[in-house]
mmCIF file of C-alpha atoms in Angstrom:
data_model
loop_
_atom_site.group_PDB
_atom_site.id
_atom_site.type_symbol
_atom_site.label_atom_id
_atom_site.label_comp_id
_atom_site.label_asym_id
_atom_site.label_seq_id
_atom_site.Cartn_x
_atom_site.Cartn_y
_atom_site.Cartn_z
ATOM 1 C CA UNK A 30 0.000 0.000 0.000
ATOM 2 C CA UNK A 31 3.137 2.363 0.482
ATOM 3 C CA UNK A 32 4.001 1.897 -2.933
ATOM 4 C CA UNK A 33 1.109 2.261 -4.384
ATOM 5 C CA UNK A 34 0.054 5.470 -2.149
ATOM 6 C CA UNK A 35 3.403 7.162 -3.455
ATOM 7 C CA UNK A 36 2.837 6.276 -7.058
ATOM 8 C CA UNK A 37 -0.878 8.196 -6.458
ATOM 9 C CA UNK A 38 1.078 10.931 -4.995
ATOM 10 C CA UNK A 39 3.410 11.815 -7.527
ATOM 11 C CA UNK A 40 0.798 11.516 -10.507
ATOM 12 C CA UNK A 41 0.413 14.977 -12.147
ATOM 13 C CA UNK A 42 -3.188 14.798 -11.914
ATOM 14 C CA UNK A 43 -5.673 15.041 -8.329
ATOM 15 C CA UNK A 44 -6.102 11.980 -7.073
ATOM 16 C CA UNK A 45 -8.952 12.064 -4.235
ATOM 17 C CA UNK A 46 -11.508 9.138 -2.768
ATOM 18 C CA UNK A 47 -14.384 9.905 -0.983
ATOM 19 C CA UNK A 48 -16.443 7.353 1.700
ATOM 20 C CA UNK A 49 -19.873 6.843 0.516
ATOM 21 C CA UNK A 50 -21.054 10.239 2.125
ATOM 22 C CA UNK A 51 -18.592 12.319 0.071
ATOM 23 C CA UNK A 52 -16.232 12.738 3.122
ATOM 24 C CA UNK A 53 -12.378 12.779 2.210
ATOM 25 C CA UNK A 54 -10.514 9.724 2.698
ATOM 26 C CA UNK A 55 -7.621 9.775 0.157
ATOM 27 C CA UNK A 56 -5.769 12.694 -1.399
ATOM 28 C CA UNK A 57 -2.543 13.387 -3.307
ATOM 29 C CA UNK A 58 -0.165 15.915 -3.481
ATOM 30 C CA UNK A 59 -2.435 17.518 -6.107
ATOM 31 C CA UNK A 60 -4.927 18.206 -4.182
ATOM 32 C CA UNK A 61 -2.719 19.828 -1.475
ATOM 33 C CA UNK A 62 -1.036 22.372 -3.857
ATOM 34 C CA UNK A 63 -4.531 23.034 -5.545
ATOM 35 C CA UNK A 64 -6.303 23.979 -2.077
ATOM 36 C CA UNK A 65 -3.664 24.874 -0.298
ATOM 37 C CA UNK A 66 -5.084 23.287 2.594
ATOM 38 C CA UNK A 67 -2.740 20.558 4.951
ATOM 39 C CA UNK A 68 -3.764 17.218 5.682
ATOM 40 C CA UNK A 69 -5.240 17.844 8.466
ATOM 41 C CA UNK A 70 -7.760 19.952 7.000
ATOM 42 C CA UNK A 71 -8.756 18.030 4.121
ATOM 43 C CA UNK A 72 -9.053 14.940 6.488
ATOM 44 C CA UNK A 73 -12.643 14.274 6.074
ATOM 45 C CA UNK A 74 -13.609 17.443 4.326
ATOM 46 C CA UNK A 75 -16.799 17.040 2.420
ATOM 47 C CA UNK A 76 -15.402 16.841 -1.328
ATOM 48 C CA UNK A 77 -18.201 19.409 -2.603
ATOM 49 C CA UNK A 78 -16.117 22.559 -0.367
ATOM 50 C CA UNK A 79 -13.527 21.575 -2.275
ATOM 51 C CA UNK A 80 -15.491 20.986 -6.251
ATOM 52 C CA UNK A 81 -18.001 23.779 -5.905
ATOM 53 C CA UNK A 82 -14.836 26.121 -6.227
ATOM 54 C CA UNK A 83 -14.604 24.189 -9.389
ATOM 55 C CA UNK A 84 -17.686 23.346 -10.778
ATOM 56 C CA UNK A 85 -21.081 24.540 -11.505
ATOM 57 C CA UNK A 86 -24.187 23.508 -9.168
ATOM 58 C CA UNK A 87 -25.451 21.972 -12.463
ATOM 59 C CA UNK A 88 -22.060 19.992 -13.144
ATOM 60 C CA UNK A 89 -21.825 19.102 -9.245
ATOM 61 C CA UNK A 90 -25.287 17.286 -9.290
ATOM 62 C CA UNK A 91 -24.359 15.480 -12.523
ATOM 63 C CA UNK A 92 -21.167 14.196 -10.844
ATOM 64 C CA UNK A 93 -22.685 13.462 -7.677
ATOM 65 C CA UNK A 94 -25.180 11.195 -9.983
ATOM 66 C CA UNK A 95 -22.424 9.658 -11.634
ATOM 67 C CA UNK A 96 -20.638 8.623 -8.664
ATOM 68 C CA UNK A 97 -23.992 7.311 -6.683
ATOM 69 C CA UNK A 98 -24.389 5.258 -10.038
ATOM 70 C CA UNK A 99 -21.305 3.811 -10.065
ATOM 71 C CA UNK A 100 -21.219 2.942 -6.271
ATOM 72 C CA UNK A 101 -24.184 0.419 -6.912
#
């Protein structure tokens, strides 16, 4: 899991997981350097203070969607 939690962190690209509730339980570097924020605050931050920055309420719902789908 070391390995493969390094290899996730040194992707160019945000790398996040979510619990079922949307609640931050995996991040990369990315995602650090993007918010700014430490891991300590992005320790079970709900991902949508982190996307709505980023997305549109209408985009938002349609991911949200997508991800509920996908969980089933």
């Amino acid at each position: 899991l070391r390995l493969q939690a390094r290899l996730l962190d040194e992707l160019p690209v945000l790398v996040a997981a979510t619990d079922p509730r949307f609640r931050l339980r995996y991040w990369n570097r990315q995602l650090k350097e993007l918010t700014g924020l430490t891991d300590a605050e992005l320790a079970g931050l709900p991902l949508q203070r982190i996307a709505k920055n980023s997305l549109t309420l209408d985009s938002w719902a349609r991911t949200r969607r997508l991800i509920a789908k996908n969980q089933d």
